[in-house]
Coordinates of C-alpha atoms and ligand atoms in Angstrom, one line a residue:
M4 CA 34.3 -4.1 2.2
E5 CA 34.3 -7.6 0.8
S6 CA 33.9 -7.6 -2.9
F7 CA 30.6 -8.7 -4.3
S8 CA 31.9 -11.6 -6.3
K9 CA 33.5 -13.2 -3.3
V10 CA 30.4 -13.5 -1.2
A11 CA 30.2 -17.1 -0.2
I12 CA 26.6 -17.6 -1.1
L13 CA 27.1 -16.8 -4.7
R14 CA 26.8 -19.9 -6.9
P15 CA 28.1 -19.7 -10.5
Y16 CA 25.6 -21.1 -12.9
Q17 CA 26.9 -24.2 -14.7
S18 CA 24.2 -26.8 -15.1
S19 CA 21.2 -28.3 -13.4
T20 CA 23.4 -30.9 -11.8
F21 CA 25.4 -28.2 -10.2
Y22 CA 22.3 -26.6 -8.8
A23 CA 21.3 -29.9 -7.2
G24 CA 24.7 -30.1 -5.5
S25 CA 24.7 -26.5 -4.3
M26 CA 21.3 -26.6 -2.7
T27 CA 21.0 -23.9 -0.1
T28 CA 17.8 -25.2 1.4
R29 CA 16.6 -28.5 2.8
L30 CA 13.1 -27.8 1.6
K31 CA 12.7 -29.8 -1.6
A32 CA 9.7 -27.8 -2.9
L33 CA 11.9 -24.7 -2.7
S34 CA 15.1 -26.1 -4.1
N35 CA 13.2 -27.7 -7.0
W36 CA 11.5 -24.5 -7.8
V37 CA 14.7 -22.5 -7.7
N38 CA 16.5 -25.0 -9.9
D39 CA 13.6 -25.0 -12.4
I40 CA 13.7 -21.2 -12.6
A41 CA 17.4 -21.2 -13.0
E42 CA 17.1 -23.7 -15.8
L43 CA 14.5 -21.5 -17.5
T44 CA 16.1 -18.1 -17.0
K45 CA 19.8 -19.1 -17.2
P46 CA 21.4 -16.6 -14.7
D47 CA 25.2 -16.3 -14.5
Q48 CA 25.0 -16.9 -10.7
I49 CA 22.5 -17.4 -7.9
H50 CA 22.6 -15.4 -4.7
W51 CA 20.5 -16.7 -1.7
C52 CA 19.7 -13.6 0.4
T53 CA 20.7 -13.8 4.0
G54 CA 19.2 -10.5 5.1
T55 CA 22.3 -9.1 6.9
S56 CA 23.2 -5.4 6.8
E57 CA 26.6 -6.4 5.3
E58 CA 24.7 -8.0 2.5
Y59 CA 22.7 -4.9 2.0
D60 CA 25.9 -2.9 1.7
T61 CA 27.1 -5.2 -1.0
F62 CA 23.9 -4.6 -2.9
V63 CA 24.5 -0.9 -2.6
Q64 CA 28.1 -1.1 -3.8
E65 CA 27.1 -3.3 -6.7
M66 CA 24.5 -0.8 -7.8
L67 CA 26.8 2.2 -7.3
G68 CA 29.4 0.4 -9.5
G69 CA 26.9 -0.3 -12.2
G70 CA 25.2 3.1 -12.1
D71 CA 21.9 1.9 -10.8
L72 CA 22.3 4.0 -7.7
L73 CA 23.9 7.4 -7.3
E74 CA 25.4 8.5 -4.0
L75 CA 23.6 11.6 -2.5
N76 CA 25.3 14.1 -0.2
Q77 CA 26.7 11.8 2.5
D78 CA 27.3 14.5 5.1
N79 CA 23.7 15.7 5.2
Y80 CA 22.0 12.5 3.9
P81 CA 24.1 9.6 5.3
D82 CA 23.5 6.2 3.5
C83 CA 21.0 7.9 1.1
Y84 CA 21.1 7.0 -2.5
L85 CA 19.2 7.9 -5.7
H86 CA 17.8 5.5 -8.2
R87 CA 16.6 6.8 -11.5
S88 CA 14.2 4.3 -13.1
D89 CA 13.5 4.0 -16.8
P90 CA 11.3 7.0 -17.6
K91 CA 8.6 4.6 -18.9
D92 CA 8.6 2.6 -15.7
V93 CA 7.6 5.0 -12.9
A94 CA 4.3 3.6 -11.5
R95 CA 2.0 0.6 -11.2
V96 CA 0.5 -0.6 -14.5
E97 CA -3.0 -1.6 -13.7
H98 CA -3.9 -2.3 -17.3
L99 CA -1.1 -4.9 -17.4
T100 CA -1.9 -6.5 -14.0
Y101 CA -4.0 -9.7 -14.2
V102 CA -5.7 -12.1 -11.7
C103 CA -5.6 -15.5 -13.5
S104 CA -8.1 -17.6 -11.6
E105 CA -9.2 -20.9 -13.2
N106 CA -12.6 -19.4 -13.8
E107 CA -12.9 -15.9 -15.1
I108 CA -15.9 -15.1 -12.9
D109 CA -13.8 -15.7 -9.8
S110 CA -11.4 -12.9 -10.7
G111 CA -14.5 -10.6 -11.2
P112 CA -15.2 -7.5 -13.3
N113 CA -12.8 -5.7 -11.1
N114 CA -9.7 -7.5 -12.5
N115 CA -8.1 -8.2 -15.9
W116 CA -8.2 -11.9 -16.6
M117 CA -6.4 -14.4 -18.8
P118 CA -6.7 -18.3 -18.6
P119 CA -3.8 -19.4 -16.3
T120 CA -2.4 -21.8 -18.9
K121 CA -2.2 -19.1 -21.5
A122 CA -0.8 -16.5 -19.1
K123 CA 1.9 -19.0 -17.9
E124 CA 2.8 -19.9 -21.5
M125 CA 3.3 -16.3 -22.4
M126 CA 5.3 -15.5 -19.3
M127 CA 7.5 -18.6 -19.7
G128 CA 8.3 -17.2 -23.1
F129 CA 9.4 -13.9 -21.6
F130 CA 11.4 -15.5 -18.8
S131 CA 13.2 -18.0 -21.1
G132 CA 16.9 -17.1 -20.9
C133 CA 16.1 -13.6 -19.5
M134 CA 18.7 -13.7 -16.7
Q135 CA 21.7 -14.5 -18.9
G136 CA 24.6 -12.3 -17.7
R137 CA 22.7 -11.4 -14.6
T138 CA 22.6 -12.5 -11.0
M139 CA 19.5 -14.3 -9.8
Y140 CA 18.5 -13.4 -6.2
V141 CA 16.5 -15.8 -4.1
I142 CA 14.8 -13.7 -1.4
P143 CA 13.0 -15.6 1.4
Y144 CA 10.8 -13.2 3.3
C145 CA 8.3 -13.0 6.1
M146 CA 5.2 -10.7 5.9
G147 CA 4.3 -9.8 9.5
P148 CA 6.1 -10.2 12.8
M149 CA 8.5 -13.1 12.7
G150 CA 6.9 -16.2 14.1
S151 CA 3.4 -14.7 14.5
S152 CA 0.6 -17.1 13.5
Y153 CA -0.9 -14.2 11.5
S154 CA 2.3 -13.9 9.4
R155 CA 2.9 -15.4 6.0
Y156 CA 6.0 -16.3 4.0
G157 CA 7.1 -15.9 0.5
V158 CA 10.1 -16.3 -1.7
E159 CA 10.8 -13.8 -4.5
I160 CA 13.2 -14.7 -7.3
T161 CA 14.5 -11.6 -9.1
D162 CA 17.3 -10.4 -11.3
S163 CA 17.2 -6.9 -9.9
T164 CA 19.7 -5.8 -7.2
Y165 CA 17.4 -2.8 -6.6
V166 CA 14.5 -5.1 -5.8
A167 CA 16.7 -7.2 -3.5
A168 CA 17.8 -4.0 -1.7
N169 CA 14.3 -2.7 -1.4
M170 CA 13.0 -6.1 -0.1
Y171 CA 15.7 -5.8 2.6
L172 CA 14.2 -2.5 3.7
M173 CA 10.5 -3.4 3.2
T174 CA 10.2 -7.0 4.6
R175 CA 11.8 -9.3 7.1
M176 CA 14.0 -11.1 4.7
G177 CA 16.8 -13.6 4.9
N178 CA 17.9 -16.6 6.9
E179 CA 15.3 -16.4 9.7
A180 CA 12.5 -16.3 7.2
L181 CA 14.1 -19.2 5.3
S182 CA 14.2 -21.3 8.5
N183 CA 10.6 -20.7 9.1
I184 CA 9.7 -21.5 5.5
E185 CA 11.6 -24.8 5.9
E186 CA 9.8 -25.4 9.1
T187 CA 6.3 -24.8 7.8
G188 CA 6.9 -25.9 4.2
S189 CA 4.6 -23.2 2.9
F190 CA 5.5 -20.0 0.9
I191 CA 4.2 -17.8 -1.9
K192 CA 6.2 -18.2 -5.1
G193 CA 7.1 -14.8 -6.7
L194 CA 9.1 -14.7 -9.9
H195 CA 10.3 -11.4 -11.2
S196 CA 12.6 -10.1 -13.9
I197 CA 13.1 -6.6 -15.1
G198 CA 13.4 -8.1 -18.6
E199 CA 14.1 -5.4 -21.2
L200 CA 11.9 -2.8 -19.3
D201 CA 9.8 -2.8 -22.5
P202 CA 6.2 -1.6 -21.8
D203 CA 5.1 -3.9 -24.5
R204 CA 6.6 -6.9 -22.8
R205 CA 5.4 -6.1 -19.3
Y206 CA 2.8 -8.1 -17.3
I207 CA 2.1 -8.6 -13.6
M208 CA 0.3 -12.0 -13.3
H209 CA -1.3 -13.5 -10.2
F210 CA -2.4 -17.1 -9.8
P211 CA -4.3 -17.0 -6.5
E212 CA -5.3 -20.7 -6.5
E213 CA -1.7 -21.7 -6.9
L214 CA -0.4 -19.0 -4.6
S215 CA 2.1 -17.7 -7.2
I216 CA 3.0 -14.5 -8.9
M217 CA 4.9 -13.8 -12.1
S218 CA 6.1 -10.2 -13.0
Y219 CA 8.1 -9.3 -16.0
G220 CA 9.3 -6.1 -17.6
S221 CA 9.1 -3.5 -14.7
G222 CA 11.4 -2.6 -11.8
Y223 CA 8.9 -0.2 -10.2
G224 CA 7.7 -0.7 -6.6
G225 CA 4.2 -2.2 -6.7
N226 CA 5.1 -4.1 -9.9
A227 CA 8.4 -5.6 -8.7
L228 CA 8.6 -5.7 -4.9
L229 CA 6.3 -8.8 -4.9
G230 CA 5.9 -8.9 -1.1
K231 CA 3.8 -5.7 -1.2
K232 CA 0.7 -5.4 -3.4
C233 CA 1.1 -8.7 -5.3
H234 CA 1.5 -10.9 -2.2
A235 CA 0.2 -8.9 0.8
L236 CA -2.9 -7.7 -1.0
R237 CA -3.9 -9.6 -4.2
I238 CA -2.8 -13.2 -3.1
A239 CA -3.4 -12.5 0.6
S240 CA -6.9 -11.1 0.1
Y241 CA -7.8 -14.4 -1.7
Q242 CA -6.3 -16.4 1.2
A243 CA -8.0 -14.3 3.7
Q244 CA -11.4 -15.0 2.1
T245 CA -10.8 -18.7 2.3
E246 CA -9.5 -18.5 5.9
G247 CA -11.8 -16.0 7.4
W248 CA -9.7 -12.8 7.8
L249 CA -9.1 -9.6 5.9
A250 CA -6.1 -8.3 3.9
E251 CA -6.6 -4.6 3.3
H252 CA -5.0 -1.5 1.8
M253 CA -5.0 0.2 5.2
L254 CA -2.7 2.1 7.4
I255 CA -2.7 1.2 11.1
V256 CA -2.3 4.1 13.6
G257 CA -2.4 4.4 17.4
I258 CA -3.9 7.6 18.9
E259 CA -2.9 8.2 22.6
N260 CA -4.8 10.9 24.5
P261 CA -3.2 13.0 27.4
E262 CA -4.8 10.5 29.8
G263 CA -2.7 7.7 28.2
E264 CA -5.7 5.9 26.6
I265 CA -4.7 4.5 23.2
H266 CA -7.1 3.7 20.3
Y267 CA -6.0 1.9 17.2
L268 CA -7.5 2.8 13.8
A269 CA -7.2 1.1 10.4
C270 CA -7.8 3.4 7.5
A271 CA -8.2 2.6 3.8
F272 CA -7.5 5.4 1.3
P273 CA -6.6 4.9 -2.3
S274 CA -3.0 5.3 -3.5
Q275 CA -1.6 8.8 -2.9
C276 CA -4.6 9.8 -0.8
G277 CA -2.9 10.2 2.6
K278 CA -2.2 6.9 4.3
T279 CA 1.5 7.4 5.0
N280 CA 0.8 10.9 6.2
L281 CA -2.0 9.9 8.6
A282 CA 0.0 7.0 9.9
M283 CA 2.9 9.3 10.8
L284 CA 0.8 12.2 12.0
I285 CA 2.4 14.5 14.6
P286 CA -0.2 16.2 16.9
P287 CA -0.4 20.0 16.2
E288 CA 0.8 22.6 18.8
S289 CA -2.8 22.9 20.1
H290 CA -2.8 19.2 21.1
K291 CA -0.3 19.0 24.0
G292 CA -0.1 15.6 25.6
W293 CA -1.4 13.7 22.5
K294 CA 0.8 11.1 20.9
V295 CA 0.5 9.2 17.7
W296 CA 2.1 5.8 17.0
T297 CA 2.7 4.3 13.5
L298 CA 2.0 0.6 13.1
G299 CA 1.7 0.5 9.4
D300 CA 1.3 2.9 6.5
D301 CA -0.1 0.8 3.6
I302 CA -1.4 -2.7 4.4
A303 CA -3.2 -4.3 7.3
W304 CA -4.0 -7.9 7.9
M305 CA -6.9 -8.3 10.3
H306 CA -8.2 -11.3 12.3
L307 CA -10.9 -11.8 14.8
D308 CA -9.4 -13.1 18.1
N309 CA -11.1 -15.6 20.4
E310 CA -13.0 -12.7 22.1
G311 CA -14.3 -11.4 18.8
Q312 CA -12.0 -8.4 18.8
L313 CA -10.6 -7.5 15.4
R314 CA -6.8 -7.3 15.6
A315 CA -4.4 -5.9 13.0
I316 CA -0.8 -6.6 12.0
N317 CA 1.3 -4.7 9.5
P318 CA 2.8 -7.3 7.1
E319 CA 5.5 -4.9 6.0
A320 CA 8.7 -3.7 7.8
G321 CA 9.4 -0.6 5.8
L322 CA 7.9 2.4 4.1
F323 CA 7.6 2.9 0.3
G324 CA 6.2 6.4 0.4
V325 CA 5.3 9.3 -1.9
V326 CA 8.1 11.9 -1.7
P327 CA 6.5 15.1 -3.1
G328 CA 4.6 17.0 -0.4
T329 CA 6.8 15.7 2.4
N330 CA 8.2 18.6 4.5
R331 CA 8.9 19.7 8.1
K332 CA 5.4 20.9 8.5
T333 CA 3.3 18.3 6.7
N334 CA 5.1 15.2 7.9
P335 CA 8.0 15.9 10.2
N336 CA 8.5 12.2 11.1
A337 CA 8.8 11.2 7.5
Y338 CA 11.0 14.1 6.8
D339 CA 13.3 13.0 9.6
A340 CA 13.1 9.3 8.6
I341 CA 14.3 9.9 5.1
S342 CA 17.3 12.0 6.0
S343 CA 19.4 8.8 6.5
K344 CA 19.5 5.1 5.2
T345 CA 17.0 5.8 2.4
I346 CA 16.7 4.8 -1.2
F347 CA 15.1 7.6 -3.2
T348 CA 13.6 6.8 -6.6
N349 CA 13.0 9.5 -9.2
V350 CA 13.6 12.6 -7.1
A351 CA 15.5 15.7 -8.3
V352 CA 18.9 16.8 -7.0
T353 CA 20.3 20.1 -5.8
A354 CA 23.7 21.7 -6.5
D355 CA 24.8 20.2 -3.2
N356 CA 23.8 16.8 -4.3
E357 CA 20.9 16.6 -1.9
P358 CA 17.6 15.0 -2.9
W359 CA 14.9 17.6 -3.9
W360 CA 11.1 17.3 -4.5
E361 CA 8.1 19.6 -4.9
D362 CA 7.0 21.2 -1.7
K363 CA 10.2 20.2 0.1
E364 CA 10.4 23.9 1.0
T365 CA 14.2 24.1 1.1
G366 CA 16.9 24.0 -1.6
Q367 CA 16.6 24.3 -5.4
P368 CA 16.6 21.5 -8.0
V369 CA 19.4 21.6 -10.6
T370 CA 18.9 18.1 -12.0
D371 CA 15.5 16.7 -12.6
W372 CA 14.3 13.1 -11.9
Q373 CA 15.6 12.0 -15.4
G374 CA 19.0 13.4 -14.8
R375 CA 18.5 16.4 -17.1
P376 CA 19.4 19.9 -16.2
Y377 CA 16.3 21.3 -14.5
T378 CA 14.5 24.3 -16.0
S379 CA 10.9 25.2 -15.0
E380 CA 9.7 24.4 -18.5
N381 CA 10.5 20.8 -17.8
G382 CA 7.5 20.6 -15.5
D383 CA 8.0 18.7 -12.3
A384 CA 11.6 18.4 -11.0
A385 CA 10.8 15.2 -9.0
H386 CA 8.4 12.7 -10.6
P387 CA 4.9 13.1 -9.0
N388 CA 5.2 9.4 -8.0
S389 CA 8.8 9.6 -6.8
R390 CA 9.2 7.4 -3.7
F391 CA 11.4 6.8 -0.7
T392 CA 12.2 3.3 0.6
V393 CA 13.2 3.3 4.3
S394 CA 13.0 0.9 7.2
A395 CA 10.0 1.4 9.5
Q396 CA 12.6 1.6 12.3
N397 CA 13.8 4.9 11.0
N398 CA 10.4 6.5 11.9
P399 CA 10.6 8.2 15.3
G400 CA 6.9 7.4 15.9
Y401 CA 7.2 3.6 15.1
S402 CA 5.2 1.6 17.7
S403 CA 7.0 -1.2 19.5
L404 CA 3.7 -3.1 19.1
A405 CA 4.3 -3.3 15.4
E406 CA 6.4 -6.4 16.3
A407 CA 3.6 -7.9 18.5
A408 CA 2.6 -11.3 17.3
E409 CA -1.0 -10.8 18.2
G410 CA -1.3 -7.3 16.6
V411 CA -3.3 -4.4 18.0
P412 CA -7.1 -4.2 18.7
I413 CA -8.9 -2.0 16.2
T414 CA -11.5 0.5 17.5
A415 CA -12.6 2.0 14.1
L416 CA -12.2 1.3 10.4
V417 CA -12.1 4.4 8.2
F418 CA -12.6 4.6 4.5
G419 CA -11.8 7.7 2.5
G420 CA -11.2 9.2 -0.9
R421 CA -10.0 12.2 -2.7
R422 CA -13.2 14.1 -3.6
R423 CA -13.3 17.8 -4.5
G424 CA -17.0 17.8 -3.7
L425 CA -19.8 15.8 -2.3
A426 CA -18.2 13.8 0.5
P427 CA -18.2 15.6 3.8
L428 CA -15.1 15.8 6.1
V429 CA -16.3 12.9 8.1
Y430 CA -19.4 10.7 8.7
Q431 CA -20.2 7.4 10.4
A432 CA -21.9 4.4 9.0
K433 CA -25.0 3.4 10.9
D434 CA -23.9 -0.2 11.4
W435 CA -21.6 -2.9 10.0
A436 CA -23.6 -3.7 6.8
H437 CA -24.1 0.0 6.1
G438 CA -20.3 0.4 6.6
V439 CA -19.6 -2.3 4.1
L440 CA -21.8 -0.3 1.6
V441 CA -19.9 2.9 2.5
G442 CA -16.6 1.1 1.8
A443 CA -17.9 -0.5 -1.4
S444 CA -19.1 3.0 -2.6
V445 CA -15.7 4.7 -2.2
A446 CA -14.8 6.9 -5.2
S447 CA -11.6 8.9 -5.6
E448 CA -9.7 11.0 -8.1
T449 CA -7.0 9.0 -9.8
T450 CA -3.3 9.9 -8.9
A451 CA 0.2 9.4 -10.3
A452 CA 0.6 6.1 -8.3
A453 CA -0.6 4.3 -11.4
T454 CA -0.1 5.0 -15.1
G455 CA -3.0 6.7 -16.8
E456 CA -4.9 10.0 -16.5
V457 CA -4.8 11.8 -13.1
G458 CA -7.7 13.5 -11.4
I459 CA -10.5 11.4 -12.9
V460 CA -13.1 10.2 -10.3
R461 CA -13.4 6.4 -10.3
R462 CA -15.0 3.8 -8.0
D463 CA -12.3 2.4 -5.8
P464 CA -14.2 0.2 -3.3
M465 CA -12.3 -0.1 0.1
A466 CA -9.3 1.5 -1.8
M467 CA -8.9 -2.1 -3.2
K468 CA -9.8 -1.6 -6.9
P469 CA -6.3 -2.4 -8.0
F470 CA -5.5 -4.9 -5.3
C471 CA -8.4 -7.3 -4.7
G472 CA -7.3 -10.7 -5.9
Y473 CA -10.8 -12.0 -6.5
N474 CA -14.4 -10.9 -7.5
F475 CA -15.4 -7.8 -5.6
A476 CA -18.9 -9.2 -5.2
D477 CA -17.5 -12.2 -3.2
Y478 CA -15.2 -9.8 -1.3
W479 CA -18.2 -7.7 -0.1
E480 CA -20.0 -10.9 0.9
H481 CA -16.9 -11.8 2.9
W482 CA -16.9 -8.4 4.6
L483 CA -20.6 -8.8 5.4
S484 CA -20.0 -12.2 6.9
F485 CA -18.1 -10.7 9.8
E486 CA -21.4 -9.2 11.2
K487 CA -22.4 -12.7 12.4
R488 CA -19.0 -13.6 13.7
S489 CA -18.6 -10.9 16.4
E490 CA -20.6 -8.5 18.5
K491 CA -17.8 -6.1 19.0
L492 CA -16.8 -5.2 15.5
P493 CA -15.2 -1.8 15.0
K494 CA -17.4 1.1 14.0
I495 CA -17.0 2.3 10.4
F496 CA -16.4 5.8 9.2
H497 CA -15.7 7.8 6.0
V498 CA -13.4 10.8 5.7
N499 CA -12.5 13.3 2.9
W500 CA -9.5 15.6 3.5
F501 CA -9.7 16.9 0.0
R502 CA -12.9 18.9 -0.3
R503 CA -12.3 22.2 -2.2
D504 CA -13.9 25.6 -2.4
K505 CA -14.9 27.4 -5.6
N506 CA -11.4 28.7 -6.0
D507 CA -10.2 25.1 -6.0
R508 CA -8.4 25.5 -2.6
F509 CA -8.6 22.7 0.0
L510 CA -11.1 23.7 2.6
W511 CA -9.5 21.6 5.3
P512 CA -5.8 22.1 6.5
G513 CA -5.3 18.3 6.7
F514 CA -2.1 16.6 7.8
G515 CA -1.6 17.0 11.6
E516 CA -4.9 18.8 11.9
N517 CA -6.6 15.6 10.9
L518 CA -6.2 14.5 14.5
R519 CA -9.2 16.7 15.3
V520 CA -11.4 14.4 13.1
L521 CA -9.8 11.3 14.5
R522 CA -10.8 12.6 18.0
W523 CA -14.5 12.8 16.9
I524 CA -14.2 9.3 15.5
I525 CA -12.8 7.9 18.8
D526 CA -15.4 9.9 20.8
R527 CA -18.2 8.3 18.7
C528 CA -16.8 4.8 19.4
E529 CA -16.6 5.6 23.1
G530 CA -20.2 7.0 23.1
R531 CA -18.9 10.3 24.2
V532 CA -20.5 12.6 21.6
E533 CA -23.9 13.0 20.0
A534 CA -24.3 13.2 16.2
D535 CA -26.9 14.1 13.6
S536 CA -28.6 11.2 11.9
L537 CA -28.8 11.7 8.1
P538 CA -29.7 9.2 5.3
I539 CA -26.0 8.8 4.5
G540 CA -25.0 8.2 8.1
F541 CA -24.2 10.1 11.3
L542 CA -22.7 13.5 10.8
P543 CA -20.8 15.6 13.5
K544 CA -22.6 18.6 14.9
V545 CA -20.7 21.6 13.8
E546 CA -19.6 22.3 17.5
S547 CA -18.3 18.8 17.9
I548 CA -15.2 19.2 15.6
D549 CA -12.7 21.2 17.7
V550 CA -11.3 23.9 15.4
S551 CA -9.9 26.1 18.2
G552 CA -6.7 27.9 17.0
L553 CA -7.4 26.9 13.4
D554 CA -8.0 29.2 10.5
V555 CA -11.3 27.4 9.8
S556 CA -14.3 29.7 10.1
P557 CA -17.7 28.3 11.2
D558 CA -18.9 28.9 7.6
V559 CA -16.0 26.8 6.2
L560 CA -16.7 24.1 8.7
A561 CA -20.3 24.1 7.7
Q562 CA -19.2 23.7 4.0
L563 CA -16.9 20.8 5.0
L564 CA -19.8 19.0 6.7
A565 CA -22.5 19.9 4.2
V566 CA -24.5 17.0 2.7
D567 CA -26.4 18.0 -0.5
T568 CA -29.3 15.6 -0.7
K569 CA -29.8 16.1 -4.5
E570 CA -26.1 15.4 -5.3
W571 CA -26.2 12.4 -2.9
H572 CA -29.3 11.1 -4.6
E573 CA -27.5 11.3 -7.9
E574 CA -24.4 9.6 -6.4
M575 CA -26.5 6.8 -4.9
L576 CA -28.0 6.1 -8.4
Q577 CA -24.5 5.8 -9.8
I578 CA -23.4 3.6 -7.0
G579 CA -26.4 1.4 -7.7
E580 CA -25.4 1.1 -11.3
Y581 CA -21.9 0.2 -10.3
L582 CA -23.0 -2.5 -7.9
E583 CA -25.4 -3.9 -10.5
S584 CA -22.4 -4.4 -12.8
Y585 CA -21.4 -7.3 -10.5
G586 CA -24.6 -9.2 -11.5
D587 CA -25.8 -12.3 -9.8
R588 CA -23.0 -12.5 -7.3
L589 CA -23.8 -9.1 -5.7
P590 CA -24.9 -9.8 -2.1
E591 CA -28.6 -9.2 -1.6
R592 CA -27.8 -7.5 1.7
L593 CA -25.7 -4.8 -0.1
K594 CA -28.7 -4.2 -2.5
T595 CA -31.1 -3.7 0.4
E596 CA -28.7 -1.4 2.2
H597 CA -28.3 0.6 -1.0
Q598 CA -32.1 0.7 -1.6
T599 CA -32.8 1.9 1.9
I600 CA -30.5 4.9 1.6
L601 CA -31.6 5.7 -1.9
E602 CA -35.2 5.9 -0.7
A603 CA -34.3 8.0 2.3
L604 CA -32.7 10.5 -0.1
T605 CA -35.7 10.7 -2.4
Ligands
GTP28 P1 0.4 5.3 -1.5 O1 1.8 5.1 -1.0 O2 0.4 5.5 -3.0 O3 -0.6 4.2 -1.1 O4 -0.1 6.7 -0.9 P2 -0.7 7.2 0.5 O5 -2.1 6.9 0.6 O6 0.2 6.7 1.6 O7 -0.6 8.8 0.4 P3 0.4 9.8 1.1 O8 0.3 9.9 2.6 O9 1.8 9.5 0.6 O10 -0.1 11.2 0.5 C1 -0.2 11.4 -0.9 C2 -0.2 12.8 -1.2 O11 -1.3 13.5 -0.6 C3 1.1 13.6 -0.8 O12 1.5 14.5 -1.8 C4 0.6 14.3 0.5 O13 1.4 15.4 0.7 C5 -0.9 14.6 0.2 N1 -1.7 14.5 1.5 C6 -1.6 13.6 2.5 N2 -2.4 13.9 3.5 C7 -3.1 15.1 3.1 C8 -4.0 15.9 3.8 O14 -4.5 15.6 4.9 N3 -4.4 17.0 3.1 C9 -4.0 17.3 1.8 N4 -4.4 18.4 1.2 N5 -3.0 16.6 1.2 C10 -2.6 15.5 1.8
SPV29 C1 0.3 2.4 -4.0 O1 0.3 2.7 -5.2 O2 -0.8 2.2 -3.4 C2 1.6 2.2 -3.3 C3 2.8 2.2 -4.1 O3 1.5 2.1 -2.1 S1 3.1 0.7 -4.8 O4 3.9 -0.1 -3.9 O5 3.7 0.9 -6.1 O6 1.8 0.0 -5.0
MN30 MN1 -0.6 2.1 -1.3

């Protein structure tokens, strides 16, 4: 393999004059920005990413040499590597993530805010000289199918080889993206440095009006792979509002019945609440002839086409998934996908140097995620937010339509949360505006995907609490506005896979068996099944959920579908208070929807 330092696109840093001479793009706006950042951060060299697999190999070799990656058992896990992050840098940091709109009210009560000038000044201080002794990577990337009019471009500048390697797996990055950026002249500017990985010098800053991002002090996924949550959700949600489309924290999945009819669903669940698993579902034994296609597992960009049909593309090209809980039974496609060409972050290791995690159901950990000898007193062997990064192409169920420029037509939108009580297995909103209220009312138990306490129920509207790049009140208004723009909008549903019995056990088997609930959803959209009309929405009749061959008794199914009017009344009062916290900007329509349901429950 060619040694890293000989790669032709490396440019030793000397002076600003040198940068001008070594320009690797004809787009002035880009070369000026790269030069300015190099002047500020003073890297030893600059590497313009080309996006070839040979280049990815050089990243891997570089990291193996420097100890940033460890080789896993190459016989059983070919091209699989382990990255151990700093133990204080293992998740998104919501309290350090800001949306710096010009006016505070535009970022909304849902975001942290700082005046943009102050935020930039502080960040420039952090970035000053921070890349000395390091390589600065310039990563041109495309979010969405290359060349699709729905796709958007970005350039991330980073001093982390791990980030560059992850961006190769997660986005369409390199020369083709660069050519398109030069063609269109437009791209999101993302500046990232791992800095000193000091939690006290760590901020993730967004400037939606300038279409730029600055992230300092973290190397973790959502904080550092700027194409993902920072660009494809926070900045894109803002762009989507101004341009009339939706950027959502949703998986996209295709469900094919034995007759060959395919329906596409887009589902928003909060972090660590089952998107990747649902997107990669394998039909259970009882469902011969059914097929499930993965389009995306985390983010959906959705547009109305000329016929008023909502269509979705997945802006990403890879999976950055939760490792614990993945096994041959729960998610066979993911289990398969991560047995080769995968970067594992913060998993444990077995005596055979294989990756190990909780509920893997094979092997034993000898070394924990921090590299310490594992003993059960240490707690978890793999970090609860340990992740795999793998190309979407590795998923045996990846849909060829994921590359389709026009995206796929969406039949149903599904919201969901992790609720041990209250929320039934599934219900349907009565119409679009009610569905927007259902989405705005989502609450879920917090998980290890973000730092902070786990298991606390919080409001997470549309699963976008950490990701909406502007005021939620305006965001709901934007959602409501679709009602007037199309007569064939998708139907809206809510699901809860996580309801528990009094012994704290999950009532519903979940995973592949969730297909049974998706079937009801599709049948409702096709007008093939009756439902009961309750104040909170349409509920399945007990006999309409097919539980044949499942260990779910009629009594358990009744518990799963139960709606306690008193509890729901209390919930609606709390939702009302939450909505009121958005003040004057809260859409009138949402208030009326809420009032109607509250009254029906009284
Ligand atoms: P992010 O990548 O953080 O956005 O998470 P995600 O929404 O993609 O969640 P994921 O599919 O990775 O699942 C998170 C956790 O929930 C894993 O530990 C899964 O094993 C578990 N899980 C997923 N689906 C189900 C389900 O249907 N039932 C139960 N009980 N657990 C589930
Ligand atoms: C999430 O937390 O929702 C994730 C992982 O998908 S991250 O990319 O870190 O945001
Ligand atoms: Mn996510």
